[in-house]
Coordinates of C-alpha atoms in Angstrom, one line a residue:
X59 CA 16.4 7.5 -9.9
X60 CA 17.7 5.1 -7.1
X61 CA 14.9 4.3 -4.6
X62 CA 15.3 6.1 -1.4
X63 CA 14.1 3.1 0.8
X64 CA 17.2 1.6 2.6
X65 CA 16.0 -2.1 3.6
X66 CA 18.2 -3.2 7.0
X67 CA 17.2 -5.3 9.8
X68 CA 15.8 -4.8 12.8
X69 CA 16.1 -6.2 16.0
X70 CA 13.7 -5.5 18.9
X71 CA 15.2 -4.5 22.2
X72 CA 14.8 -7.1 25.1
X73 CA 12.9 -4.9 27.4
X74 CA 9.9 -3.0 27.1
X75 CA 10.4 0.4 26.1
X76 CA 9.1 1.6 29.6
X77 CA 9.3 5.5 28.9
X78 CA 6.4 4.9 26.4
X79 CA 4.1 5.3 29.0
X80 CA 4.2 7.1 32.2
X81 CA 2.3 4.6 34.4
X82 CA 1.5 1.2 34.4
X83 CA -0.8 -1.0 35.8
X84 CA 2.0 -3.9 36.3
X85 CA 5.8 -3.8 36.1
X86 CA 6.9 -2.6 32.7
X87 CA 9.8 -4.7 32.6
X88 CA 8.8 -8.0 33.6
X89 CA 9.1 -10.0 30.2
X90 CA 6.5 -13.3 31.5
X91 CA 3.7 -10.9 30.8
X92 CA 2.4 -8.1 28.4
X93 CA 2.5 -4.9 29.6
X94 CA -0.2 -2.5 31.0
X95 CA 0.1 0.9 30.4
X96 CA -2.6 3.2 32.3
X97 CA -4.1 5.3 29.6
X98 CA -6.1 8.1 29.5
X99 CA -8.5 9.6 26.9
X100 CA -8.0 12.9 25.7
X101 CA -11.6 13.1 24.6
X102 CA -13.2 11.8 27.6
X103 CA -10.9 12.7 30.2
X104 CA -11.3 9.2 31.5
X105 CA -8.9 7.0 32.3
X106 CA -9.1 3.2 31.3
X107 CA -9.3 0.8 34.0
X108 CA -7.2 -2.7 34.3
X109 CA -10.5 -4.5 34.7
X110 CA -10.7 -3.6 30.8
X111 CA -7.9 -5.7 29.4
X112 CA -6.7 -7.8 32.4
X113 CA -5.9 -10.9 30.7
X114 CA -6.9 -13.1 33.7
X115 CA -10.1 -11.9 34.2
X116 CA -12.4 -11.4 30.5
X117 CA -15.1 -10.1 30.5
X118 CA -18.4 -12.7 30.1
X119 CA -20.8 -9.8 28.7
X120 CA -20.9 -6.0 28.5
X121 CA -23.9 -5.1 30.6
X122 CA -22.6 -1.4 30.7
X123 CA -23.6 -0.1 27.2
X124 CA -27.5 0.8 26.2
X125 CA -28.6 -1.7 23.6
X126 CA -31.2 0.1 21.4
X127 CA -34.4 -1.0 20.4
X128 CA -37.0 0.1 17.7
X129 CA -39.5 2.3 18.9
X130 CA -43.5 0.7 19.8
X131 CA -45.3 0.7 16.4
X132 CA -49.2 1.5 16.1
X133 CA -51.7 -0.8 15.4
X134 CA -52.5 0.6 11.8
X135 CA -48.7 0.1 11.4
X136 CA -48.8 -3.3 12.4
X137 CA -51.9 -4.0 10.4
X138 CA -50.2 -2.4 7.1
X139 CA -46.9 -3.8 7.7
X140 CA -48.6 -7.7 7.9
X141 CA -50.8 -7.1 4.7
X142 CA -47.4 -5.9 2.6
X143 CA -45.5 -9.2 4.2
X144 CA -48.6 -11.4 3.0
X145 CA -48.8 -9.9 -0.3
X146 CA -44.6 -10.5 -0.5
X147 CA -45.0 -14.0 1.0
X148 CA -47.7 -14.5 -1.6
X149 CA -45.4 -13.2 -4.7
X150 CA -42.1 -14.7 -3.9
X151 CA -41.1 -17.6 -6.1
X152 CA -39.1 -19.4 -3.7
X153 CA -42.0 -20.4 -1.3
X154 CA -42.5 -24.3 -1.6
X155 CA -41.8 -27.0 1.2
X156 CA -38.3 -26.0 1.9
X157 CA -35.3 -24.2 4.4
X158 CA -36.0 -21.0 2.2
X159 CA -39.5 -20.9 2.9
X160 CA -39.6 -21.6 6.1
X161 CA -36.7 -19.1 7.0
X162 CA -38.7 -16.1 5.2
X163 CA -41.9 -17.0 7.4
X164 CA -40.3 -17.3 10.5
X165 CA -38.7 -13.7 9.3
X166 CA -42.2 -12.5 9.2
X167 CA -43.1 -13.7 12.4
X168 CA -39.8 -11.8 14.0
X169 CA -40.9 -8.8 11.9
X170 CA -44.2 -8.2 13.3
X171 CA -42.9 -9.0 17.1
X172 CA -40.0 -6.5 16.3
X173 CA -42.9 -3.6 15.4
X174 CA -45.1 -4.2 18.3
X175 CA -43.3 -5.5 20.9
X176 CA -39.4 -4.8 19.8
X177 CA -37.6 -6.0 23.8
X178 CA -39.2 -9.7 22.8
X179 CA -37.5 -9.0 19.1
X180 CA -34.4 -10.9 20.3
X181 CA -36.0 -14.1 22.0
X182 CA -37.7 -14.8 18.7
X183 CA -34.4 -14.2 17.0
X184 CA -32.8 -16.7 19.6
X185 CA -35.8 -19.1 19.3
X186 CA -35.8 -18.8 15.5
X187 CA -31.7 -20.1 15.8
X188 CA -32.9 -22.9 18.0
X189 CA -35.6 -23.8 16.2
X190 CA -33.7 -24.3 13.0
X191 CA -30.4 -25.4 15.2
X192 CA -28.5 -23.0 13.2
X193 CA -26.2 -23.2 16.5
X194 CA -25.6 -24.1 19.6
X195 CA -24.7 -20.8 21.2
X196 CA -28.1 -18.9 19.9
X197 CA -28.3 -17.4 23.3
X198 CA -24.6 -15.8 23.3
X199 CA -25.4 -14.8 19.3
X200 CA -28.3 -13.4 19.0
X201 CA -29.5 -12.6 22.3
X202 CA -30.5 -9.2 23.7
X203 CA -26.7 -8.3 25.0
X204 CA -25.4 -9.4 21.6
X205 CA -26.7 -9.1 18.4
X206 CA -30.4 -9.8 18.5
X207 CA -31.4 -6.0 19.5
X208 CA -29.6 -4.9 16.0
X209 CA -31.7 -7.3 14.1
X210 CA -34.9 -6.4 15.7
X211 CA -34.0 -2.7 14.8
X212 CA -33.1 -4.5 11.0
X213 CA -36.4 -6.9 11.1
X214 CA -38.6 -3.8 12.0
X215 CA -37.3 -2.3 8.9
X216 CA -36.9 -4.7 6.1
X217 CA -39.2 -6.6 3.3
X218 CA -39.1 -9.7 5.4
X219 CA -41.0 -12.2 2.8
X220 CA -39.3 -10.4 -0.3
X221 CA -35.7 -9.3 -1.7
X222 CA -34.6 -8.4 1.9
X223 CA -35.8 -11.5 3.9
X224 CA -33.8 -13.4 1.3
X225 CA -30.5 -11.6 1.5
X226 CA -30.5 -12.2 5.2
X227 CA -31.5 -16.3 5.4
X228 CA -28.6 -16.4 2.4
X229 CA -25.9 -14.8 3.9
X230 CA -26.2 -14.9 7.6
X231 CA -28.4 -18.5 7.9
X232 CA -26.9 -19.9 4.3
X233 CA -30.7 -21.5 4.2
X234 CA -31.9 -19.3 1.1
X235 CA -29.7 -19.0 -2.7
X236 CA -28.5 -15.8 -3.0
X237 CA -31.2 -12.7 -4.6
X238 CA -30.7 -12.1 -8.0
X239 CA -29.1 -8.7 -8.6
X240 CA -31.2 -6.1 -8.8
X241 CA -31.3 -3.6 -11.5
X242 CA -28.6 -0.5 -10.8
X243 CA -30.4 2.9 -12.4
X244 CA -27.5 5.9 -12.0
X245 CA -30.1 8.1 -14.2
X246 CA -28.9 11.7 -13.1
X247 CA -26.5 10.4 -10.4
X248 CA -23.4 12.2 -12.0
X249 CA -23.9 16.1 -12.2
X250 CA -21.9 16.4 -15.4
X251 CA -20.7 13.7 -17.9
X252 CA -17.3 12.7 -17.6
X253 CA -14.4 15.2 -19.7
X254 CA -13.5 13.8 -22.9
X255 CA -10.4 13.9 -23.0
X256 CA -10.2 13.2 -19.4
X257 CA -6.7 13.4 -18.3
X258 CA -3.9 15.6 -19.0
X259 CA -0.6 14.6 -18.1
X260 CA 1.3 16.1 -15.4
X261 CA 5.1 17.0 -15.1
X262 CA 7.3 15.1 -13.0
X263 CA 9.1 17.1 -10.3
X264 CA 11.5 14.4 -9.5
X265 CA 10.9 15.2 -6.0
X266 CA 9.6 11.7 -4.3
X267 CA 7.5 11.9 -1.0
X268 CA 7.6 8.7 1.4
X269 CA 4.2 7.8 2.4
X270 CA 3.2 5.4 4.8
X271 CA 0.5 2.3 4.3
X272 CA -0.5 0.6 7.2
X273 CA -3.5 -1.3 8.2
X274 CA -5.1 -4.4 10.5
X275 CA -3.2 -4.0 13.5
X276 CA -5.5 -5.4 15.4
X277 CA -3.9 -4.7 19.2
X278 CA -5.2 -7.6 22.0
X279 CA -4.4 -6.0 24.9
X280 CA -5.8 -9.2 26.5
X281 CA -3.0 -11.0 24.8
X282 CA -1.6 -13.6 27.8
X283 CA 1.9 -14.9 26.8
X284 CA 2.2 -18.2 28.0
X285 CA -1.1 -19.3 26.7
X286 CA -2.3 -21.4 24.1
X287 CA -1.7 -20.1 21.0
X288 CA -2.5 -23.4 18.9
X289 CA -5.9 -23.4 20.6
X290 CA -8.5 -25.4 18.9
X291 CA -11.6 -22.9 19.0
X292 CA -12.0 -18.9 20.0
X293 CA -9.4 -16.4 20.3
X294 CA -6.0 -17.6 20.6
X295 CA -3.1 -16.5 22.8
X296 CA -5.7 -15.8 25.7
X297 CA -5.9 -17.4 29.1
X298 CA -9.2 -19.3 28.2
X299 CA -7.8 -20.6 25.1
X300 CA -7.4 -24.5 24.6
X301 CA -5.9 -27.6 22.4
X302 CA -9.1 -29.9 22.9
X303 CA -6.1 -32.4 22.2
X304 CA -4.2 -31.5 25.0
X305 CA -6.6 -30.3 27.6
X306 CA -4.1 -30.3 30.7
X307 CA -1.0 -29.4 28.8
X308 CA -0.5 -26.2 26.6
X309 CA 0.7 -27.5 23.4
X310 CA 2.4 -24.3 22.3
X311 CA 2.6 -21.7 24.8
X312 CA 2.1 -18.2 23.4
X313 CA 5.7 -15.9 22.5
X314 CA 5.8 -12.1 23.8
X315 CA 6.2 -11.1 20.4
X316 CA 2.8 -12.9 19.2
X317 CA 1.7 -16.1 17.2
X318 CA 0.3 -16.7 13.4
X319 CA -3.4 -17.7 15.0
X320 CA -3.4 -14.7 17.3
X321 CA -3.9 -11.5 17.2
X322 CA -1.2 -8.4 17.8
X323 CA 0.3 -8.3 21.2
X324 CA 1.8 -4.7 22.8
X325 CA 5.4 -6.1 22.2
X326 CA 4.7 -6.9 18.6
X327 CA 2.7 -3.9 18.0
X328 CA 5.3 -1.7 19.7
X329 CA 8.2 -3.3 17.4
X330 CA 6.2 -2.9 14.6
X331 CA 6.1 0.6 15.2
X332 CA 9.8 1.0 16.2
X333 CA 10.8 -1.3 13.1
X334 CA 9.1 1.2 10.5
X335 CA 10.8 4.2 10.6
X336 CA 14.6 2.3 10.7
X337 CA 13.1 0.2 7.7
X338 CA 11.3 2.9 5.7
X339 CA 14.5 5.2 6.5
X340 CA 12.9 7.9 7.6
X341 CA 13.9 8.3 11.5
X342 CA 14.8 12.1 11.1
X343 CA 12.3 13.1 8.0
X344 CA 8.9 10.8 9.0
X345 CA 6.6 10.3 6.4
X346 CA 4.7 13.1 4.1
X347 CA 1.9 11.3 5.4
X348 CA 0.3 7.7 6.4
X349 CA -2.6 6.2 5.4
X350 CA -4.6 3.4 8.0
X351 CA -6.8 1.9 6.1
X352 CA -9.1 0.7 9.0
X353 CA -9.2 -1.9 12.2
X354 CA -7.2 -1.1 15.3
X355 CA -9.8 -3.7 17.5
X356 CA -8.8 -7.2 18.2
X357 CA -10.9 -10.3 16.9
X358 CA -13.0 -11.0 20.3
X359 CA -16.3 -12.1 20.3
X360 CA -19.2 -10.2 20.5
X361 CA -19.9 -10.8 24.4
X362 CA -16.4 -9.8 24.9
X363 CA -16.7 -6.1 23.2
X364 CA -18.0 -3.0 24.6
X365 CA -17.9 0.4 23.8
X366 CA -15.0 1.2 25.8
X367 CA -12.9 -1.7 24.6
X368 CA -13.1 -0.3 21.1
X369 CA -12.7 3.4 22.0
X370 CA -9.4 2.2 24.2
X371 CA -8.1 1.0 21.1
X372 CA -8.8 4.1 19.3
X373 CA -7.0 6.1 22.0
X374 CA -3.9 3.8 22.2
X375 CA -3.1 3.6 18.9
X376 CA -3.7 6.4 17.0
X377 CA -1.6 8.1 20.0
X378 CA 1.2 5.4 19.3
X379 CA 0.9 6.7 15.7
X380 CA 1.2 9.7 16.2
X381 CA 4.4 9.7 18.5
X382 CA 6.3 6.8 16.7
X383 CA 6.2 7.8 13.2
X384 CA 7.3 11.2 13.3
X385 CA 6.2 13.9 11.4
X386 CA 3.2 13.7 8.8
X387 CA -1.1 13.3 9.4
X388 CA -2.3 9.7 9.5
X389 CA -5.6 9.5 7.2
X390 CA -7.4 6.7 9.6
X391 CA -10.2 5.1 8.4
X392 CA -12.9 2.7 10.7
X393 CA -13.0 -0.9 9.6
X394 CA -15.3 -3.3 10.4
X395 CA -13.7 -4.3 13.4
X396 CA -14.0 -0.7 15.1
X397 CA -16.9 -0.5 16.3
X398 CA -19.6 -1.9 18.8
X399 CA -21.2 -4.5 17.7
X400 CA -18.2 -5.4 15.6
X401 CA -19.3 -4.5 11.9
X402 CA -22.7 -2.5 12.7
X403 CA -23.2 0.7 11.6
X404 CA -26.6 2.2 11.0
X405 CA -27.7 4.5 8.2
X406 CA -28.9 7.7 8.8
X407 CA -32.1 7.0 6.7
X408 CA -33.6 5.1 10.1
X409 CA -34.3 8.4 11.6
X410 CA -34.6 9.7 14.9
X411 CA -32.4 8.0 17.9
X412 CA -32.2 5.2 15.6
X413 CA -29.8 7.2 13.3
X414 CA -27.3 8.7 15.7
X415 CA -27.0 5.2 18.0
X416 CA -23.0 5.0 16.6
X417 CA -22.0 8.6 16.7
X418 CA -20.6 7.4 20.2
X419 CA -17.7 6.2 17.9
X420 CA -17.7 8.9 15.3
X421 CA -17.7 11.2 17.6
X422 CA -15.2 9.9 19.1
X423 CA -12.5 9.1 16.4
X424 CA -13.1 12.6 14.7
X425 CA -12.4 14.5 17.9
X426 CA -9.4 12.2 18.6
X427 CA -8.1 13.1 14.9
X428 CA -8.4 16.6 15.9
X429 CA -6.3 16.1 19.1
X430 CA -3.3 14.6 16.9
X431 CA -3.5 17.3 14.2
X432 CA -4.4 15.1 11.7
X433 CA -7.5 16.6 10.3
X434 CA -8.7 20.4 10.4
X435 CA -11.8 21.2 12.2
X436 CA -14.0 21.1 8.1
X437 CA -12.9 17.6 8.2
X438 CA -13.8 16.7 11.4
X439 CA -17.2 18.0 11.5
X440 CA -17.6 15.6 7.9
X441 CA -16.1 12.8 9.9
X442 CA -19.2 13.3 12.2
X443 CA -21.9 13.9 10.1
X444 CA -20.5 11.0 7.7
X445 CA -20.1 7.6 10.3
X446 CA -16.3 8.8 10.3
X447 CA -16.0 9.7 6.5
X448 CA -14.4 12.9 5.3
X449 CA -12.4 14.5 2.8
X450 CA -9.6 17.0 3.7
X451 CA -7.5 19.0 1.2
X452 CA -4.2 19.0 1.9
X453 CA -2.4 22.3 1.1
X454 CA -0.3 20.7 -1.9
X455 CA -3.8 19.9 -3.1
X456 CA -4.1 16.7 -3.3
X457 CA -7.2 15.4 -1.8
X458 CA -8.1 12.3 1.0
X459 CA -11.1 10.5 0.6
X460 CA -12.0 8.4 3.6
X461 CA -15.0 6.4 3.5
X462 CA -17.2 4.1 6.3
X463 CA -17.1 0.9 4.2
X464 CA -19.1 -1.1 6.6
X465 CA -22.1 1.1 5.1
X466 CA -22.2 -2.0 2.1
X467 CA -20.0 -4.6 4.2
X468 CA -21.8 -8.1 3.8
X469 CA -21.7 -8.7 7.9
X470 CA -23.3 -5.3 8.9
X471 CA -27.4 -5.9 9.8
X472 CA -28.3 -2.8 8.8
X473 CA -27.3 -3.6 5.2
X474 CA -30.1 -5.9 4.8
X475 CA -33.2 -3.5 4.3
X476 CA -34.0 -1.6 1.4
X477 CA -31.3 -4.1 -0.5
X478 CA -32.5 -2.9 -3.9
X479 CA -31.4 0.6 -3.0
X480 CA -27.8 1.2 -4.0
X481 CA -27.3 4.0 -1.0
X482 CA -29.2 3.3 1.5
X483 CA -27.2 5.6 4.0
X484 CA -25.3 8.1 1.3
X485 CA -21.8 7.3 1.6
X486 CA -21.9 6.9 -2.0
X487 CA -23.4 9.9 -2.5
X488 CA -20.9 11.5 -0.1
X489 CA -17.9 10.1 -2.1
X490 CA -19.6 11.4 -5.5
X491 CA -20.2 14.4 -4.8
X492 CA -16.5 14.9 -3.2
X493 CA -15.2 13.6 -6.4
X494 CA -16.8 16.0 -8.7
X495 CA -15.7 18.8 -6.6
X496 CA -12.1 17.6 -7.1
X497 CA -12.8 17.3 -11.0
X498 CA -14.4 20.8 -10.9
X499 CA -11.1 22.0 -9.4
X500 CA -8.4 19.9 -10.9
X501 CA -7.3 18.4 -8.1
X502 CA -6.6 14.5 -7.5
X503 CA -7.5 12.2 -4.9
X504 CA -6.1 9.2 -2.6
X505 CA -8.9 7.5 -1.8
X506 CA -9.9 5.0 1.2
X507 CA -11.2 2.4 1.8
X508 CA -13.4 0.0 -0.7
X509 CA -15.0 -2.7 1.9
X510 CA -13.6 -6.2 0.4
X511 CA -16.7 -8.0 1.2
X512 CA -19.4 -6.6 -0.3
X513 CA -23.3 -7.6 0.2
X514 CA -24.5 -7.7 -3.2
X515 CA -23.7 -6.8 -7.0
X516 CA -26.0 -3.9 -6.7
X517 CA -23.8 -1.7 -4.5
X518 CA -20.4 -3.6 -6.1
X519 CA -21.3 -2.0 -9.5
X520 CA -22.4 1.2 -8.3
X521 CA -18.7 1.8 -6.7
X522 CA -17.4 0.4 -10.1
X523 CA -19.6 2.8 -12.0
X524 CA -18.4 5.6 -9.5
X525 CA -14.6 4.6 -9.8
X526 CA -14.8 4.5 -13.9
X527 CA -16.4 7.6 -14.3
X528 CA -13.7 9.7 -12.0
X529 CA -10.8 7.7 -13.3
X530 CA -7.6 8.4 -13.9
X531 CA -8.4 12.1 -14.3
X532 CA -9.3 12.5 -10.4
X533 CA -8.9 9.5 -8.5
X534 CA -4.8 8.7 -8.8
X535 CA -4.6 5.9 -5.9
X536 CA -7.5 3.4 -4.1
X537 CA -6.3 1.7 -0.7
X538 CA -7.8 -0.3 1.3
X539 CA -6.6 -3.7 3.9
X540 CA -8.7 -6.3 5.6
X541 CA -7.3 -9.3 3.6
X542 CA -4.3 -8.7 5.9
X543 CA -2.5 -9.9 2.3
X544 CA 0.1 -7.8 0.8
X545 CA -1.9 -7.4 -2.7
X546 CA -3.5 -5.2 -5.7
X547 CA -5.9 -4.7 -7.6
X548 CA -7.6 -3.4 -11.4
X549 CA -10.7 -1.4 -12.0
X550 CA -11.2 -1.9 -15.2
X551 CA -14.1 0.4 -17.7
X552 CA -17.3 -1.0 -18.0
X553 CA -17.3 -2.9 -14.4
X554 CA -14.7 -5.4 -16.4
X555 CA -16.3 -6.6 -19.1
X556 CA -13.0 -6.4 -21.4
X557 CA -9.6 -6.3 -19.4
X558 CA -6.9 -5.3 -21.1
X559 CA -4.1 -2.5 -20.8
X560 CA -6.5 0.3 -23.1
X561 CA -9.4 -0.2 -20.3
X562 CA -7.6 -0.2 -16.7
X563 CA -9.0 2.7 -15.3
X564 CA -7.4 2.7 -11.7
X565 CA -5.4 0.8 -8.9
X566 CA -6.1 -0.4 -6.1
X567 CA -3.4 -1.0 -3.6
X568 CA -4.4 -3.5 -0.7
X569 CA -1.8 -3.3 2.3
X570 CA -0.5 -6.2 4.8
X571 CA -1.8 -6.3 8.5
X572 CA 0.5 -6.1 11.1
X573 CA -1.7 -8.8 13.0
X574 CA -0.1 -12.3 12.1
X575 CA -3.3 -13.9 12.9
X576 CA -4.4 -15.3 9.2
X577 CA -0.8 -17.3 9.3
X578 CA 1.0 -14.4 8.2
X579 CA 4.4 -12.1 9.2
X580 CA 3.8 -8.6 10.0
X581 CA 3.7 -6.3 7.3
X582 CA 3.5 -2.3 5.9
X583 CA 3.8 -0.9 2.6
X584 CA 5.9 2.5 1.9
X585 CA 5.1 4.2 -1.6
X586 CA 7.4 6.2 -3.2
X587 CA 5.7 9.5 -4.9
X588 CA 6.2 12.0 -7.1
X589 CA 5.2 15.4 -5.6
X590 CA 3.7 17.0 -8.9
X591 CA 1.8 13.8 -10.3
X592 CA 0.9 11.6 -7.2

């Protein structure tokens, strides 16, 4: 059967498409800047000021948003927490006269300040960078508007002179080798053992559904054109972005519709999104549905990000989605990039405050998902309870699995406690259990995302494990993005010990961002499915 995808070009109009938006905050059609649409949250009923994404005025530090702290520990806390970390210190092989050592103690040290006196956590973590000149922006990284209250909360919590204090000087302070793997036990994990056979073979229906992969969009609604977009340092494309070889000249100034080292302007965005529907061919059908496999947020640094900067992007786009690709729910999923502080998401197993300090965002997302008709209200409530994870059935029966991938993404603090535990906040239990009730019902599943960067081999070959025992009886399809690279991927049985054609288990389709920023043109993938087999 001829493919039903009609390739043709596409040329973006001239002007803004100014009946996008009803109001704007500048003139719409003025092509020497990008525009500024006023926008206003369904959710929150708020609408988003200029001051947010005026590209001549960013923002030196989000001093808006609550940055949560630990609570006070008691002094028999403090007293048993020290004697663990001593006995740790004492045991762990890598203590001698080196930048190991010396990063685990000083760990200790910012452990016991984090327990009893948690709003100093962050000046030790800021002396600690100095101390060690790790950088010279220790202030800006790890103070207490950035990320030095999440790794108090993170120091409170983990083995600091054992497995955990060595994960964290390895991969964030590169002063420690990396922890050895530590043993994965899934003794009673699965409910039943997998069918043998496992998969019976479905009839074609000849009937092929168009659906929709997009991911990495990354908008930059601070996006000045003009401006340096072969800058040197920092975000690119942005008013205080520089050639420290051409300090009083811009060497390339930066095109409406974007650069390779910058992020996604509106224009581009909104061409994108005009550009898939006359590519994909599906201008009067829209797709049977879209998958996003995760970050809608610009590349800014941490003291440029704030709560509302991430839930604008949120709002904007999946309301762009909604109304440019016609027909068909969009199965979003967060990446690391959506949410504040970028990558961090806490497990549940913190408890109290503690565990709820991101349901801003879930929140947030789910209820926006609801307001597009994307998700029914079982989903949603999933979405909310799960850090924006859910599974929805859809009424031909196929099943979406959406997963929070930053919950075993190597950059997320919160990862680096309790490192020997495979599921430290459930999500893998979440995606288990969902799996099994698919199997239980015959049903098959789409599911999304698996995190690219992992923290360690532990929770790698727990998803492998998970993958090969539900595959390719349940799990038909895995997606996920954040290479921004157009590429796939094998599972393979026995976390690929022998690859070959007999042990391929599932695929793993990894879509192109529409951000150009890693040197790259924009990009989408449209699958072509069968409606009986998918």
């Amino acid at each position: 059967m001829a493919s039903l995808i009609v390739p043709q070009n596409f040329t973006a109009p001239g002007m803004f498409p100014t009946s996008v938006f009803t109001k704007y905050y500048n003139n719409p059609t003025a092509t020497s800047a990008q525009v500024q649409p006023v926008i206003s949250d369904p959710v929150t009923h708020e609408v988003y000021p200029f001051s947010l994404t005026d590209p001549n005025e960013l923002p030196l530090q989000d001093t808006v948003d609550p940055h949560i702290l630990p609570p006070m520990a008691s002094p028999s806390t403090i007293l048993n927490q020290a004697l663990q970390q001593i006995h740790s210190i004492n045991n762990n092989s890598v203590f001698a006269n080196n930048s190991c050592a010396r990063c685990l103690t000083m760990l200790e040290v910012l452990k016991f300040v984090s327990l009893a006196d948690p709003k100093h956590g962050p000046d030790v973590m800021v002396d600690i960078c100095n101390t060690l000149k790790l950088s010279t922006t220790c202030e800006a990284t790890f103070g207490p508007l950035a990320d030095g209250s999440v790794i108090t909360q993170v120091a409170a919590n983990m083995d600091a002179g054992g497995y955990d204090g060595q994960g964290f000087c390895s991969n964030f302070l590169r002063l420690c080798p990396s922890p050895a793997t530590a043993p994965l036990d899934l003794t009673g994990w699965f409910k039943k053992p997998k069918p043998n056979p496992s998969h019976k073979t479905k009839t074609r229906s000849g009937k092929r559904l168009k659906v929709l992969h997009i991911s990495d969009f990354h908008i930059d609604p601070r996006y000045a054109t003009g401006a340096e977009a072969n800058c040197t340092g920092g975000t690119c494309c942005r008013t205080n972005a520089f050639n420290s070889a051409s300090l009083n000249s811009t060497v390339f100034p930066a095109p409406r519709f974007g650069a390779f080292l910058c992020d996604t302007p509106m224009a581009l965005g909104m061409a994108a999104l005009q550009a898939i529907p006359d590519l994909a061919d599906t201008k009067d059908t829209g797709f049977a549905w879209t998958i996003y496999t995760g970050d809608l947020v610009s590349h800014d640094p941490e003291n440029q990000l704030s709560r509302n900067y991430i839930e604008y992007a949120e709002t904007i786009l999946y309301d762009l989605f909604r109304r440019m690709l016609g027909t068909g729910p969009v199965y979003a999923a967060l990446g690391n990039h959506d949410t504040y502080g970028q990558a961090q998401d806490a497990p549940s197993s913190l408890g109290g405050a503690l565990a709820q300090q991101f349901s801003w965002n879930y929140d947030h997302v789910a209820d926006l998902w609801k307001h597009e008709k994307w998700l029914p209200e079982a989903a949603v409530q999933l979405a909310k309870k799960h850090y924006a994870g859910y599974m929805v059935k859809r009424v031909d029966g196929l099943r979406i699995i959406s997963l929070n991938t930053d919950m075993w993404y190597r950059a997320n603090y919160f990862n680096y406690f309790n490192m020997t535990d495979p599921d430290v906040s459930g999500m893998l239990r979440f995606l288990t259990d969902e799996l099994q009730s698919a199997e239980d019902a015959g049903d098959r599943v789409f599911y999304s995302p698996i995190a690219y960067f992992t923290i360690c081999l532990i929770k790698v070959l727990a998803v492998y494990q998970i993958v090969d025992r539900y595959s390719p009886h349940v799990i038909a399809n895995i997606f996920f993005g954040h290479t921004h690279e157009d590429q796939m991927s094998i599972f393979y049985a026995n976390n690929g010990t022998t690859m070959s054609a007999e042990t391929a288990k599932a695929l793993s389709w990894i879509g192109p961002s529409v951000t150009p920023i890693t040197n790259l043109n924009s990009g989408f993938r449209v699958y072509e499915v069968d409606s009986a087999v998918r």
